[in-house]
Each structure stands twice: as structure tokens, then as C-alpha cells.
CSV table of C-alpha atoms in Angstrom, one decimal:
chain,number,residue,atom,x,y,z
A,1,MET,CA,-6.8,-15.5,5.7
A,2,ALA,CA,-7.6,-12.0,4.7
A,3,ALA,CA,-11.3,-11.4,4.3
A,4,TYR,CA,-12.8,-9.3,1.4
A,5,VAL,CA,-13.8,-6.1,3.1
A,6,HIS,CA,-12.3,-3.5,0.8
A,7,ASP,CA,-12.7,-3.0,-2.9
A,8,VAL,CA,-9.5,-2.3,-4.8
A,9,PHE,CA,-7.6,0.6,-6.6
A,10,MET,CA,-5.2,-1.3,-8.8
A,11,LEU,CA,-2.1,0.3,-10.3
A,12,PHE,CA,-0.9,-1.7,-13.3
A,13,GLY,CA,2.2,-0.8,-15.2
A,14,ASP,CA,6.0,-0.9,-15.3
A,15,SER,CA,8.8,0.3,-12.9
A,16,ILE,CA,7.3,3.8,-12.6
A,17,THR,CA,4.3,2.1,-11.0
A,18,GLN,CA,6.3,-0.5,-9.1
A,19,GLY,CA,8.5,2.2,-7.5
A,20,ALA,CA,5.6,4.4,-6.5
A,21,TRP,CA,6.0,3.7,-2.7
A,22,GLU,CA,9.8,4.2,-2.6
A,23,PRO,CA,11.0,6.2,0.4
A,24,GLY,CA,11.9,9.8,-0.5
A,25,ARG,CA,9.8,9.8,-3.8
A,26,ASN,CA,6.4,10.6,-2.3
A,27,GLY,CA,5.1,8.4,-5.1
A,28,PHE,CA,1.5,8.2,-6.3
A,29,GLY,CA,1.1,4.7,-4.9
A,30,GLN,CA,2.0,5.9,-1.4
A,31,GLN,CA,-0.2,9.0,-1.7
A,32,LEU,CA,-3.1,7.0,-2.9
A,33,SER,CA,-2.6,4.4,-0.1
A,34,HIS,CA,-2.9,7.4,2.3
A,35,VAL,CA,-5.9,9.1,0.9
A,36,TYR,CA,-7.8,5.9,0.3
A,37,ALA,CA,-7.0,4.4,3.7
A,38,ARG,CA,-10.1,2.6,5.2
A,39,LYS,CA,-11.8,3.0,1.8
A,40,LEU,CA,-10.0,1.1,-1.0
A,41,ASP,CA,-7.0,-1.2,-0.9
A,42,VAL,CA,-4.4,0.3,-3.3
A,43,LEU,CA,-2.5,-2.6,-4.9
A,44,ASN,CA,0.9,-2.4,-6.6
A,45,ARG,CA,0.8,-4.3,-9.9
A,46,GLY,CA,3.9,-2.6,-11.3
A,47,TYR,CA,6.5,-4.7,-13.1
A,48,SER,CA,9.9,-3.2,-13.7
A,49,GLY,CA,11.1,-3.5,-17.3
A,50,TYR,CA,7.8,-4.8,-18.6
A,51,ASN,CA,6.2,-3.7,-21.9
A,52,THR,CA,2.5,-4.3,-22.9
A,53,GLU,CA,3.5,-7.5,-24.7
A,54,TRP,CA,4.6,-9.0,-21.4
A,55,GLY,CA,2.0,-7.1,-19.4
A,56,LEU,CA,-0.9,-8.6,-21.2
A,57,PRO,CA,-0.4,-12.2,-20.0
A,58,VAL,CA,0.2,-10.9,-16.5
A,59,PHE,CA,-3.0,-8.8,-16.7
A,60,LYS,CA,-5.1,-11.9,-17.4
A,61,GLN,CA,-3.8,-13.4,-14.2
A,62,ILE,CA,-4.2,-10.3,-11.8
A,63,ILE,CA,-7.8,-9.7,-12.8
A,64,ALA,CA,-10.4,-12.3,-11.9
A,65,LYS,CA,-13.1,-13.7,-14.2
A,66,ARG,CA,-16.7,-12.5,-13.8
A,67,THR,CA,-17.6,-16.0,-12.5
A,68,ASP,CA,-15.4,-15.5,-9.5
A,69,GLN,CA,-17.9,-14.2,-6.9
A,70,HIS,CA,-15.3,-14.0,-4.1
A,71,ALA,CA,-12.8,-11.6,-5.7
A,72,PRO,CA,-12.7,-7.9,-4.6
A,73,LYS,CA,-14.1,-5.5,-7.1
A,74,ILE,CA,-11.6,-3.2,-8.9
A,75,ARG,CA,-13.2,0.2,-8.6
A,76,VAL,CA,-10.3,2.1,-10.2
A,77,LEU,CA,-7.6,0.8,-12.5
A,78,THR,CA,-4.6,2.7,-13.9
A,79,ILE,CA,-2.9,1.3,-16.9
A,80,TRP,CA,0.5,2.9,-17.4
A,81,PHE,CA,2.8,1.6,-20.1
A,82,GLY,CA,4.9,2.9,-22.9
A,83,ALA,CA,8.2,3.8,-21.3
A,84,ASN,CA,9.6,0.3,-22.2
A,85,ASP,CA,7.5,-0.4,-25.3
A,86,ALA,CA,9.2,2.8,-26.7
A,87,CYS,CA,12.7,1.3,-26.4
A,88,ILE,CA,14.4,1.2,-29.8
A,89,LYS,CA,15.6,-1.9,-31.6
A,90,PRO,CA,17.5,-4.1,-30.9
A,91,SER,CA,16.2,-3.9,-27.3
A,92,PRO,CA,14.0,-6.9,-26.4
A,93,GLN,CA,11.7,-4.4,-24.7
A,94,HIS,CA,10.8,-2.8,-28.0
A,95,VAL,CA,7.1,-3.2,-29.1
A,96,PRO,CA,6.1,-1.7,-32.4
A,97,LEU,CA,3.8,1.3,-32.1
A,98,ASP,CA,0.7,-0.4,-33.6
A,99,LYS,CA,1.1,-3.4,-31.4
A,100,PHE,CA,1.5,-1.2,-28.3
A,101,ALA,CA,-1.8,0.5,-29.1
A,102,SER,CA,-3.6,-2.8,-29.8
A,103,ASN,CA,-2.2,-4.3,-26.6
A,104,LEU,CA,-3.6,-1.4,-24.6
A,105,LYS,CA,-7.0,-1.8,-26.4
A,106,GLU,CA,-7.0,-5.5,-25.6
A,107,MET,CA,-6.4,-4.7,-21.9
A,108,ILE,CA,-9.3,-2.2,-21.9
A,109,GLN,CA,-11.6,-4.6,-23.8
A,110,LEU,CA,-11.0,-7.4,-21.3
A,111,ILE,CA,-12.6,-5.1,-18.7
A,112,LYS,CA,-15.1,-3.2,-20.8
A,113,SER,CA,-16.5,-5.7,-23.3
A,114,PRO,CA,-19.7,-7.5,-22.1
A,115,GLU,CA,-18.4,-10.5,-24.0
A,116,SER,CA,-15.2,-10.7,-22.0
A,117,ASP,CA,-14.7,-13.4,-19.3
A,118,TYR,CA,-13.3,-10.5,-17.3
A,119,TYR,CA,-16.1,-8.0,-17.9
A,120,SER,CA,-16.3,-5.6,-15.0
A,121,PRO,CA,-18.6,-2.7,-15.6
A,122,GLU,CA,-17.9,-1.2,-12.2
A,123,THR,CA,-14.2,-0.7,-13.0
A,124,ARG,CA,-13.2,2.9,-13.9
A,125,ILE,CA,-10.1,2.8,-16.1
A,126,ILE,CA,-7.5,5.6,-16.4
A,127,LEU,CA,-4.8,5.4,-19.0
A,128,ILE,CA,-1.5,7.2,-18.3
A,129,THR,CA,0.9,8.3,-21.0
A,130,PRO,CA,4.6,7.5,-20.6
A,131,PRO,CA,6.6,10.5,-19.3
A,132,PRO,CA,9.0,12.2,-21.7
A,133,VAL,CA,12.5,10.8,-21.8
A,134,ASN,CA,15.5,13.0,-20.9
A,135,THR,CA,18.1,11.5,-23.2
A,136,TYR,CA,20.9,13.6,-21.7
A,137,GLN,CA,20.4,11.9,-18.4
A,138,ARG,CA,19.6,8.5,-19.8
A,139,ARG,CA,22.7,8.5,-22.1
A,140,ALA,CA,24.9,9.5,-19.2
A,141,ASP,CA,23.4,6.8,-17.0
A,142,LEU,CA,23.9,4.0,-19.6
A,143,GLU,CA,27.4,5.2,-20.5
A,144,ALA,CA,28.5,5.0,-16.9
A,145,ARG,CA,27.6,1.3,-16.6
A,146,ASN,CA,30.1,-1.5,-16.8
A,147,PRO,CA,30.2,-2.3,-19.7
A,148,PRO,CA,28.8,0.9,-21.1
A,149,LEU,CA,25.5,0.6,-22.9
A,150,LYS,CA,24.1,2.5,-25.9
A,151,LEU,CA,21.2,4.9,-25.7
A,152,ASP,CA,18.0,2.8,-25.8
A,153,ARG,CA,15.3,5.4,-25.9
A,154,LEU,CA,14.7,8.5,-28.0
A,155,PHE,CA,12.8,11.6,-27.1
A,156,ASP,CA,10.7,11.7,-30.2
A,157,VAL,CA,9.9,8.0,-30.2
A,158,THR,CA,8.6,8.1,-26.6
A,159,ARG,CA,6.5,11.1,-27.6
A,160,GLU,CA,4.9,9.0,-30.3
A,161,TYR,CA,4.0,6.3,-27.7
A,162,ALA,CA,2.5,9.0,-25.5
A,163,GLU,CA,0.4,10.2,-28.5
A,164,ALA,CA,-0.7,6.6,-29.1
A,165,VAL,CA,-2.0,6.3,-25.5
A,166,LYS,CA,-4.1,9.4,-26.0
A,167,ARG,CA,-5.5,8.1,-29.2
A,168,VAL,CA,-6.4,4.8,-27.5
A,169,GLY,CA,-8.1,6.7,-24.8
A,170,ARG,CA,-10.2,8.7,-27.3
A,171,GLU,CA,-11.1,5.6,-29.4
A,172,THR,CA,-12.1,3.6,-26.3
A,173,GLY,CA,-13.7,6.4,-24.3
A,174,VAL,CA,-11.3,5.9,-21.5
A,175,ALA,CA,-10.0,8.8,-19.4
A,176,THR,CA,-6.3,9.6,-19.9
A,177,VAL,CA,-3.8,11.4,-17.8
A,178,ASP,CA,-1.3,13.0,-20.2
A,179,ILE,CA,1.7,13.1,-17.9
A,180,TRP,CA,3.9,13.4,-20.9
A,181,SER,CA,2.5,16.8,-21.7
A,182,GLU,CA,2.2,17.9,-18.1
A,183,ILE,CA,5.9,17.3,-17.4
A,184,TRP,CA,7.0,18.6,-20.7
A,185,GLU,CA,5.2,21.9,-20.1
A,186,ALA,CA,6.5,22.0,-16.5
A,187,ALA,CA,10.0,21.8,-17.9
A,188,GLY,CA,9.4,24.7,-20.2
A,189,GLU,CA,9.4,22.4,-23.3
A,190,ASP,CA,13.2,22.0,-22.9
A,191,GLU,CA,14.6,18.5,-22.8
A,192,ALA,CA,17.6,19.3,-20.6
A,193,SER,CA,15.3,21.0,-18.0
A,194,LEU,CA,13.4,17.7,-17.6
A,195,SER,CA,16.2,16.7,-15.2
A,196,GLN,CA,14.3,18.4,-12.4
A,197,PHE,CA,11.7,15.6,-12.6
A,198,PHE,CA,13.9,12.5,-13.1
A,199,PRO,CA,16.8,10.9,-11.2
A,200,ASP,CA,17.9,9.2,-14.4
A,201,GLY,CA,16.0,10.6,-17.3
A,202,LEU,CA,13.4,7.8,-17.2
A,203,HIS,CA,12.0,7.3,-13.6
A,204,LEU,CA,10.2,10.0,-11.7
A,205,ASN,CA,11.5,11.7,-8.6
A,206,ALA,CA,9.3,13.4,-5.9
A,207,SER,CA,8.7,16.4,-8.2
A,208,GLY,CA,7.6,14.2,-11.1
A,209,TYR,CA,5.4,12.0,-9.0
A,210,GLU,CA,3.7,15.1,-7.5
A,211,ILE,CA,2.7,16.3,-11.0
A,212,LEU,CA,1.3,12.9,-11.7
A,213,TYR,CA,-0.6,12.5,-8.4
A,214,LYS,CA,-2.2,15.9,-8.8
A,215,ALA,CA,-3.2,15.2,-12.4
A,216,LEU,CA,-4.6,11.8,-11.5
A,217,ILE,CA,-6.7,13.0,-8.5
A,218,LYS,CA,-8.0,15.8,-10.7
A,219,THR,CA,-9.0,13.3,-13.4
A,220,ILE,CA,-10.8,11.1,-10.8
A,221,GLY,CA,-12.7,14.2,-9.5
A,222,ASP,CA,-13.6,15.3,-13.0
A,223,VAL,CA,-14.5,12.1,-14.7
A,224,TYR,CA,-15.2,9.6,-11.9
A,225,PRO,CA,-16.2,11.7,-8.9
A,226,GLU,CA,-18.0,8.7,-7.3
A,227,VAL,CA,-14.6,7.1,-6.6
A,228,HIS,CA,-12.8,10.3,-5.5
A,229,PRO,CA,-11.5,9.7,-2.0
A,230,ASP,CA,-13.6,12.6,-0.6
A,231,ASN,CA,-16.7,10.8,-1.8
A,232,LEU,CA,-16.1,7.4,-0.3
A,233,GLY,CA,-16.9,6.5,3.3
A,234,PHE,CA,-14.9,4.4,5.7
A,235,VAL,CA,-15.7,0.6,5.6
A,236,PHE,CA,-15.5,0.6,9.4
A,237,PRO,CA,-16.9,3.7,11.3
A,238,PRO,CA,-14.9,6.6,12.6
A,239,TRP,CA,-14.3,6.0,16.3
A,240,ALA,CA,-16.6,8.8,17.4
A,241,ASP,CA,-19.5,7.0,15.6
A,242,ILE,CA,-19.1,3.8,17.6
A,243,ASP,CA,-22.0,3.0,19.9
A,244,TRP,CA,-19.8,2.3,22.9
A,245,ASN,CA,-22.7,2.3,25.5
A,246,GLY,CA,-25.1,0.3,23.4
A,247,ASP,CA,-24.8,-2.3,20.7
A,248,THR,CA,-21.1,-1.8,20.1
A,249,VAL,CA,-20.6,-4.9,17.9
A,250,LYS,CA,-23.5,-3.9,15.6
A,251,SER,CA,-22.1,-0.4,15.2
A,252,LEU,CA,-18.8,-1.9,14.1
A,253,GLU,CA,-20.2,-3.8,11.2
A,254,ALA,CA,-18.4,-3.3,7.8
A,255,ARG,CA,-20.2,-1.0,5.4
A,256,ARG,CA,-20.0,-1.0,1.6
A,257,THR,CA,-18.1,2.1,0.4
B,1,MET,CA,-12.3,-8.2,-10.1
B,2,ALA,CA,-8.8,-8.5,-8.5
B,3,ALA,CA,-7.5,-12.1,-8.6
B,4,TYR,CA,-5.7,-13.7,-5.7
B,5,VAL,CA,-2.1,-13.7,-6.8
B,6,HIS,CA,-0.4,-12.2,-3.7
B,7,ASP,CA,-0.4,-13.3,-0.1
B,8,VAL,CA,-0.8,-10.6,2.4
B,9,PHE,CA,1.1,-8.7,5.1
B,10,MET,CA,-1.6,-7.2,7.3
B,11,LEU,CA,-1.0,-4.2,9.6
B,12,PHE,CA,-3.8,-4.2,12.2
B,13,GLY,CA,-3.9,-1.4,14.8
B,14,ASP,CA,-4.9,2.2,15.5
B,15,SER,CA,-4.1,5.6,14.0
B,16,ILE,CA,-0.3,4.9,14.2
B,17,THR,CA,-0.9,2.1,11.8
B,18,GLN,CA,-3.6,3.9,9.7
B,19,GLY,CA,-1.2,6.9,9.2
B,20,ALA,CA,1.8,4.7,8.2
B,21,TRP,CA,1.6,5.8,4.5
B,22,GLU,CA,1.3,9.6,5.2
B,23,PRO,CA,3.4,11.8,3.0
B,24,GLY,CA,6.5,13.1,4.8
B,25,ARG,CA,6.5,10.4,7.5
B,26,ASN,CA,8.3,7.6,5.7
B,27,GLY,CA,5.9,5.3,7.7
B,28,PHE,CA,6.4,1.6,8.2
B,29,GLY,CA,3.4,0.9,6.0
B,30,GLN,CA,4.9,2.7,3.1
B,31,GLN,CA,8.4,1.2,3.6
B,32,LEU,CA,6.9,-2.3,3.8
B,33,SER,CA,4.8,-1.7,0.7
B,34,HIS,CA,8.1,-0.8,-1.1
B,35,VAL,CA,10.3,-3.8,0.1
B,36,TYR,CA,7.5,-6.3,-0.4
B,37,ALA,CA,6.5,-5.0,-3.9
B,38,ARG,CA,5.7,-8.0,-6.2
B,39,LYS,CA,6.0,-10.3,-3.1
B,40,LEU,CA,3.2,-9.6,-0.6
B,41,ASP,CA,0.3,-7.1,-0.6
B,42,VAL,CA,0.7,-4.9,2.4
B,43,LEU,CA,-2.8,-4.0,3.7
B,44,ASN,CA,-3.7,-1.1,5.9
B,45,ARG,CA,-6.0,-2.2,8.7
B,46,GLY,CA,-5.4,0.7,11.0
B,47,TYR,CA,-8.3,2.4,12.7
B,48,SER,CA,-7.8,5.8,14.2
B,49,GLY,CA,-9.0,6.1,17.8
B,50,TYR,CA,-9.7,2.4,18.2
B,51,ASN,CA,-8.9,0.4,21.2
B,52,THR,CA,-8.8,-3.5,21.5
B,53,GLU,CA,-12.4,-3.6,22.6
B,54,TRP,CA,-13.5,-2.1,19.3
B,55,GLY,CA,-10.7,-3.7,17.4
B,56,LEU,CA,-11.8,-7.2,18.3
B,57,PRO,CA,-15.2,-7.2,16.4
B,58,VAL,CA,-13.4,-5.6,13.5
B,59,PHE,CA,-10.7,-8.2,13.6
B,60,LYS,CA,-13.3,-11.0,13.2
B,61,GLN,CA,-14.4,-9.3,10.0
B,62,ILE,CA,-11.0,-8.6,8.3
B,63,ILE,CA,-9.8,-12.1,8.8
B,64,ALA,CA,-11.4,-14.9,6.9
B,65,LYS,CA,-12.6,-18.3,8.2
B,66,ARG,CA,-10.6,-21.4,7.5
B,67,THR,CA,-13.4,-22.7,5.3
B,68,ASP,CA,-12.9,-19.7,2.9
B,69,GLN,CA,-10.7,-21.3,0.3
B,70,HIS,CA,-10.6,-18.2,-1.9
B,71,ALA,CA,-9.1,-15.7,0.6
B,72,PRO,CA,-5.5,-14.7,0.4
B,73,LYS,CA,-3.2,-16.1,3.1
B,74,ILE,CA,-2.0,-13.7,5.8
B,75,ARG,CA,1.7,-14.5,5.9
B,76,VAL,CA,2.6,-11.7,8.4
B,77,LEU,CA,0.3,-9.9,10.8
B,78,THR,CA,1.2,-7.0,13.1
B,79,ILE,CA,-1.1,-6.3,16.0
B,80,TRP,CA,-0.4,-2.8,17.4
B,81,PHE,CA,-2.7,-1.4,20.1
B,82,GLY,CA,-2.5,0.2,23.5
B,83,ALA,CA,-2.1,3.9,22.7
B,84,ASN,CA,-5.9,4.4,23.0
B,85,ASP,CA,-6.6,1.5,25.5
B,86,ALA,CA,-4.3,3.4,27.9
B,87,CYS,CA,-6.4,6.6,27.9
B,88,ILE,CA,-7.5,7.4,31.4
B,89,LYS,CA,-11.1,7.6,32.6
B,90,PRO,CA,-13.5,9.1,31.8
B,91,SER,CA,-12.3,8.7,28.2
B,92,PRO,CA,-14.6,6.3,26.3
B,93,GLN,CA,-11.4,4.9,24.7
B,94,HIS,CA,-10.1,3.6,28.1
B,95,VAL,CA,-9.9,-0.2,28.4
B,96,PRO,CA,-8.8,-1.7,31.8
B,97,LEU,CA,-5.3,-3.2,31.7
B,98,ASP,CA,-6.5,-6.8,32.3
B,99,LYS,CA,-9.1,-6.5,29.6
B,100,PHE,CA,-6.6,-5.0,27.2
B,101,ALA,CA,-4.3,-8.1,27.7
B,102,SER,CA,-7.2,-10.6,27.4
B,103,ASN,CA,-8.4,-8.9,24.2
B,104,LEU,CA,-4.9,-9.2,22.7
B,105,LYS,CA,-4.8,-12.8,23.7
B,106,GLU,CA,-8.2,-13.4,22.1
B,107,MET,CA,-6.9,-11.9,18.8
B,108,ILE,CA,-3.9,-14.2,18.9
B,109,GLN,CA,-5.9,-17.3,19.8
B,110,LEU,CA,-8.3,-16.6,16.9
B,111,ILE,CA,-5.3,-17.2,14.6
B,112,LYS,CA,-3.3,-19.7,16.5
B,113,SER,CA,-5.8,-22.0,18.1
B,114,PRO,CA,-6.5,-25.2,16.1
B,115,GLU,CA,-10.1,-25.0,17.5
B,116,SER,CA,-10.7,-21.5,16.0
B,117,ASP,CA,-12.8,-20.9,13.0
B,118,TYR,CA,-10.1,-18.5,11.9
B,119,TYR,CA,-7.2,-20.9,12.5
B,120,SER,CA,-4.3,-19.9,10.3
B,121,PRO,CA,-1.0,-21.8,11.1
B,122,GLU,CA,0.8,-20.0,8.2
B,123,THR,CA,0.3,-16.6,9.8
B,124,ARG,CA,3.4,-15.1,11.6
B,125,ILE,CA,2.1,-12.7,14.3
B,126,ILE,CA,4.1,-9.8,15.6
B,127,LEU,CA,2.9,-7.7,18.6
B,128,ILE,CA,4.0,-4.1,18.8
B,129,THR,CA,4.0,-2.2,22.1
B,130,PRO,CA,2.5,1.3,22.2
B,131,PRO,CA,5.1,4.1,22.0
B,132,PRO,CA,5.8,6.2,25.1
B,133,VAL,CA,3.6,9.3,25.5
B,134,ASN,CA,5.2,12.7,25.7
B,135,THR,CA,2.7,14.4,28.0
B,136,TYR,CA,4.4,17.8,27.5
B,137,GLN,CA,3.4,17.7,23.8
B,138,ARG,CA,0.1,16.0,24.3
B,139,ARG,CA,-1.1,18.4,27.0
B,140,ALA,CA,-0.1,21.4,24.8
B,141,ASP,CA,-2.0,19.9,21.9
B,142,LEU,CA,-5.2,19.3,23.9
B,143,GLU,CA,-5.1,22.7,25.6
B,144,ALA,CA,-4.8,24.5,22.3
B,145,ARG,CA,-8.1,23.0,21.0
B,146,ASN,CA,-11.4,24.8,21.1
B,147,PRO,CA,-12.8,24.1,23.6
B,148,PRO,CA,-9.5,23.1,25.5
B,149,LEU,CA,-9.4,19.4,26.5
B,150,LYS,CA,-7.8,17.9,29.6
B,151,LEU,CA,-4.8,15.6,29.4
B,152,ASP,CA,-6.1,12.1,28.5
B,153,ARG,CA,-3.0,9.9,28.7
B,154,LEU,CA,-0.2,9.5,31.3
B,155,PHE,CA,3.4,8.5,30.8
B,156,ASP,CA,3.4,5.8,33.5
B,157,VAL,CA,0.0,4.3,32.4
B,158,THR,CA,1.0,3.9,28.8
B,159,ARG,CA,4.2,2.2,30.1
B,160,GLU,CA,2.1,-0.4,31.9
B,161,TYR,CA,0.2,-1.1,28.7
B,162,ALA,CA,3.5,-1.6,26.9
B,163,GLU,CA,4.6,-4.0,29.6
B,164,ALA,CA,1.3,-5.9,29.2
B,165,VAL,CA,1.9,-6.4,25.5
B,166,LYS,CA,5.3,-7.9,26.3
B,167,ARG,CA,3.8,-10.2,28.8
B,168,VAL,CA,1.1,-11.3,26.3
B,169,GLY,CA,3.9,-12.0,23.8
B,170,ARG,CA,5.8,-14.1,26.3
B,171,GLU,CA,2.7,-16.0,27.4
B,172,THR,CA,1.5,-16.8,23.9
B,173,GLY,CA,4.9,-17.3,22.3
B,174,VAL,CA,4.4,-14.4,19.9
B,175,ALA,CA,7.3,-12.2,18.7
B,176,THR,CA,7.1,-8.7,20.1
B,177,VAL,CA,8.6,-5.4,18.9
B,178,ASP,CA,9.1,-3.3,22.0
B,179,ILE,CA,9.0,0.1,20.4
B,180,TRP,CA,8.2,1.7,23.8
B,181,SER,CA,11.7,0.8,25.0
B,182,GLU,CA,13.4,1.5,21.7
B,183,ILE,CA,12.1,5.1,21.5
B,184,TRP,CA,12.5,5.7,25.2
B,185,GLU,CA,16.2,4.7,25.0
B,186,ALA,CA,16.6,6.7,21.8
B,187,ALA,CA,15.3,9.8,23.8
B,188,GLY,CA,17.9,9.2,26.5
B,189,GLU,CA,15.1,8.1,28.9
B,190,ASP,CA,13.9,11.7,29.1
B,191,GLU,CA,10.3,12.5,28.5
B,192,ALA,CA,10.7,16.0,27.1
B,193,SER,CA,13.3,14.6,24.6
B,194,LEU,CA,10.7,12.3,23.2
B,195,SER,CA,9.5,15.3,21.1
B,196,GLN,CA,12.1,14.4,18.4
B,197,PHE,CA,10.0,11.3,17.6
B,198,PHE,CA,6.4,12.7,17.7
B,199,PRO,CA,4.6,15.7,16.1
B,200,ASP,CA,2.1,15.7,19.0
B,201,GLY,CA,3.4,13.5,21.8
B,202,LEU,CA,1.3,10.5,20.5
B,203,HIS,CA,1.8,9.8,16.8
B,204,LEU,CA,5.1,9.1,15.2
B,205,ASN,CA,7.1,11.3,12.9
B,206,ALA,CA,9.6,10.1,10.3
B,207,SER,CA,12.3,9.6,13.0
B,208,GLY,CA,9.9,7.6,15.1
B,209,TYR,CA,8.7,5.4,12.2
B,210,GLU,CA,12.3,4.8,11.2
B,211,ILE,CA,13.0,3.2,14.6
B,212,LEU,CA,9.9,1.1,14.3
B,213,TYR,CA,10.6,0.0,10.7
B,214,LYS,CA,14.2,-1.1,11.5
B,215,ALA,CA,13.1,-3.0,14.7
B,216,LEU,CA,10.3,-4.7,12.8
B,217,ILE,CA,12.4,-5.8,9.9
B,218,LYS,CA,15.1,-7.0,12.3
B,219,THR,CA,12.5,-9.1,14.2
B,220,ILE,CA,11.2,-10.6,11.0
B,221,GLY,CA,14.8,-11.5,10.0
B,222,ASP,CA,15.5,-13.0,13.4
B,223,VAL,CA,12.3,-14.8,14.2
B,224,TYR,CA,10.5,-15.4,10.8
B,225,PRO,CA,13.3,-15.3,8.2
B,226,GLU,CA,11.2,-17.2,5.7
B,227,VAL,CA,9.0,-14.1,5.3
B,228,HIS,CA,11.8,-11.5,5.3
B,229,PRO,CA,11.6,-9.6,2.0
B,230,ASP,CA,15.1,-10.8,1.0
B,231,ASN,CA,13.9,-14.4,1.2
B,232,LEU,CA,10.7,-14.1,-0.9
B,233,GLY,CA,10.7,-14.2,-4.7
B,234,PHE,CA,8.6,-12.2,-7.1
B,235,VAL,CA,5.2,-13.6,-8.0
B,236,PHE,CA,5.9,-12.6,-11.7
B,237,PRO,CA,9.4,-12.9,-13.0
B,238,PRO,CA,12.0,-10.2,-13.3
B,239,TRP,CA,11.9,-9.0,-16.9
B,240,ALA,CA,15.4,-10.4,-17.7
B,241,ASP,CA,14.0,-13.9,-16.9
B,242,ILE,CA,11.1,-13.6,-19.4
B,243,ASP,CA,11.5,-16.1,-22.3
B,244,TRP,CA,10.8,-13.5,-25.0
B,245,ASN,CA,12.0,-15.6,-27.9
B,246,GLY,CA,10.3,-18.8,-26.8
B,247,ASP,CA,7.2,-19.6,-24.8
B,248,THR,CA,6.7,-16.1,-23.4
B,249,VAL,CA,3.3,-16.7,-21.9
B,250,LYS,CA,4.4,-19.7,-20.0
B,251,SER,CA,7.5,-17.9,-18.6
B,252,LEU,CA,5.1,-15.2,-17.3
B,253,GLU,CA,3.0,-17.6,-15.1
B,254,ALA,CA,2.5,-16.5,-11.5
B,255,ARG,CA,4.7,-18.3,-8.9
B,256,ARG,CA,3.9,-18.9,-5.3
B,257,THR,CA,6.3,-16.8,-3.2
């Protein structure tokens, strides 16, 4: 069995999280795995197609109760939903805006409320807004399917869900990475120009993930510097620090990061 | 805290394992993280500069004892050492060939012996040989440092350590990926031509990792098909399988993979 030697950086969200290690995308999951190597285990808890309504019952299973003394601590947790909640009716993925916001708040309170069974004061939470939708690309993608499908997301609707994430962040005191605005600005506030960041109008390509990764690492440095990769040590020592002529085994004992 | 919902694919080794999520390398860690998403957590247990002598005390800390009922099962374990053990004297990284082989056997017996405190019959072990060394590149790299360093690895010595890994695999009945031979053949059995697979004569670039990833996935499919990614299901259901009009929460319960 795998022993608990590393605390955890958990990435919770939908397909844009699940796909964050995909070859050729230089996704934020892969990049975090690299910079946190030997410091924190970066865990993929992304679920393609999921909205917050389906994510909430899953969340209660992937986090452990405070009574579970054996479970690794979650030192950083990203919560990134909205791209599917913002689907328009009659999509089964649609979640009304108010419900979306209350679901996010419930996830946050599960971790932050001292009354919660899952209370975890050492967990730094970062909300991420959904990226903007490029409906030119998305419509073309759906119309090319067999049978063709109708457009299921609208630019202005997803923007409202991004605004709701920022509101939840303010109301709960949780740091928020506003990737909606970062990508929108990088595209010169022109919807058709968003195609440089998406393969399909919805998921991020390498350029899109690069914006996200940089914004996320900056937020960690600004708001939670104690868990920035530069400020965490290795659990096991760099090889030059091993006491190879003396008590080698003792010098190789795991350290808390 | 992070709950135990995923079993583990553990990558144990030296810097060639540690660096397997590095941007631009399309490393085997990243690729495994992608194909095992929602199935197994792929854990980086790579330690730059380490040999088996230093790896062994670390190994006993990163695997859990059989009495620990709360620890995630290791379903697949790669053990990849030799690149540093094969350093020549007076390098402190040097481990004599016999000791290298006996250290690997001790790691394997910790998992496979029913008498071991760490006995784990559900763990499929895969040994990986060290890659060949390109001493043209390695010498140039070391001579360019300040102060310049002498060549610390020899082509024929590393080959002996690769042979020893294969011997240990045969003697213990453990599957072995012979990346030494795969890369050597891909280079037309010409040392200078190895440069297409290494940035520095020692570590793998994207072309080198691609050979390793393909060989590893093939070995899994041939020897341990039950843990090939195609034969493992998602812990949480694909979104189309969610019972969104009925008992949604029940349909979202974690499954054993």
C-alpha cells in the first residue's frame, strides 16, 4: 500500500480539470505535478461533463471527514466549475445560476465551517471562473456531429456564471482566479479571436492553459505564499544532503513540508 | 483531508522518474496521469540523484505496512534505478553491481514475500533498466561546468547495470522493460546517435520518453492486462450514466476499479 508521506494539491472540477495532463496541452495539472514534485501530490479530481449539482455528492466522497486521522491533508484545493452548469435548457447539464452559486458555497462551507464534518482549516481554497465560450467554434463543432446538435452554451450566459463565481469568492473570502477575464482580455475582447485559446470553443489548448497556470501560481504566491512551490521543501532530502558516510538511513527520514 | 477513493500507480526511481511530468518532455508520468485519469492516482516517487542504496530506506517509508488498512493499494509499481548506481568511483553515487542487484531484490521481496511487513500481493511490479549513457554528451555537459567535472559514467558500465536489472527480473519473476536495448536499437547501435533521445546524455527528452511510454504500456497490456487503462473503469461514472431524473446521489457513488 502507498504510505501517507505527501500532503495533497487537489484539482476538483469538470473536463477542463480532467484533461489538464493531456499530451500537447501543457495543462495546469501537468505543470503543477512538475513544480510540486517531492513536495505535494497533485491529484486529478476532474469529471468531464459534471456540473456542481453532480459534483457536490462526489465532493463529499473525495474529501475525508475530520475524524479520519489517516488521510493526507489537502493543502491546496482548486474548485473549477461553471462551464457545464452554464449549459442552456433543455440540456440536463444546466444548473440555474442561483443553485450554481449555492452549490459552490456549500462546497466551500464543507471545508471552512468549524461545524462541518469535513472541516479542514489547513486547506487553502482557490475558485476558478469558467473560461469564456467561443460560440463560433462550439456551434461548428456541434453541427459537425452525427446527428448534428444545437448550440448548448451562450457567450453571455457563461459570463454570468463567471460573475457568480467571483461573487461567491468575495462573499466567502476565498481567492478567485478570474480566467474568464484573463482569456477575454488576451483575445482583445473579441469572441472570434478566442479561438487561439480553444480547440473547440470550450476546452483549453496549450495557450489557454498557460494563461491559467500563470494566473494560478501568481494567486498562490500573492494570497497563500506558504504553499507556493518555492516555499515548500522536499519530503526526502536532495541527494547532496544525504549523509552517505555517516547515519545514511537517519538522513533519509521523511520531513513534513 | 483527501479520502481514499483511488488506488495508486506508483513510479519509484531517480531523476528520470522525477522529471517525468516536465513541460515539453511528454514524460511517461504525465502520459500515465492522462490515461489513468479517474482510474488510478499516478504518484511521483522519483528522487533526483538517488541510487538503490539511498532508495531502499526511502522505499520503506513510501510503502505502507500490511497492517495499515487505510492506505491506498498500489496496483502498479515501476522500479527504475541504475543510472546513478552505475556512476564510477570516486562518485558517492556509485553502488557496486552485486549490491545494486541485491538492493533491487530486497525492494521486490518487500512487496512479494508473504513474510514481509509490506507484503502486497495485489501490486504488479515492473522493473525498468537504466537507459544507455551517451558519454559524448555527458562529457561535454560536465566539462562545461564551473569548475569543470570529470566524466562520471561509462557506456559499458551502465550496460552492465541494465543487464543486472534484466537478471533480477528473470530471477524474481518480475516483468522488465528493457529501455536500454529499446533506445540502443532506436539509435542504430551507435553511441553518438543516442543524442536524439537525450538533452544531456543521461536524461530523456520527448523522443526518449515516448519509447519508454510505449514499451511500458505494451508490457502492462501483455503481462498485467487487468491494470491496462483500457480495462479499468472510472471510479465515478461518466456523466451520461448519471441518473439525473432519479436517485442522482446513489448513481454518483464511487465504484472500485
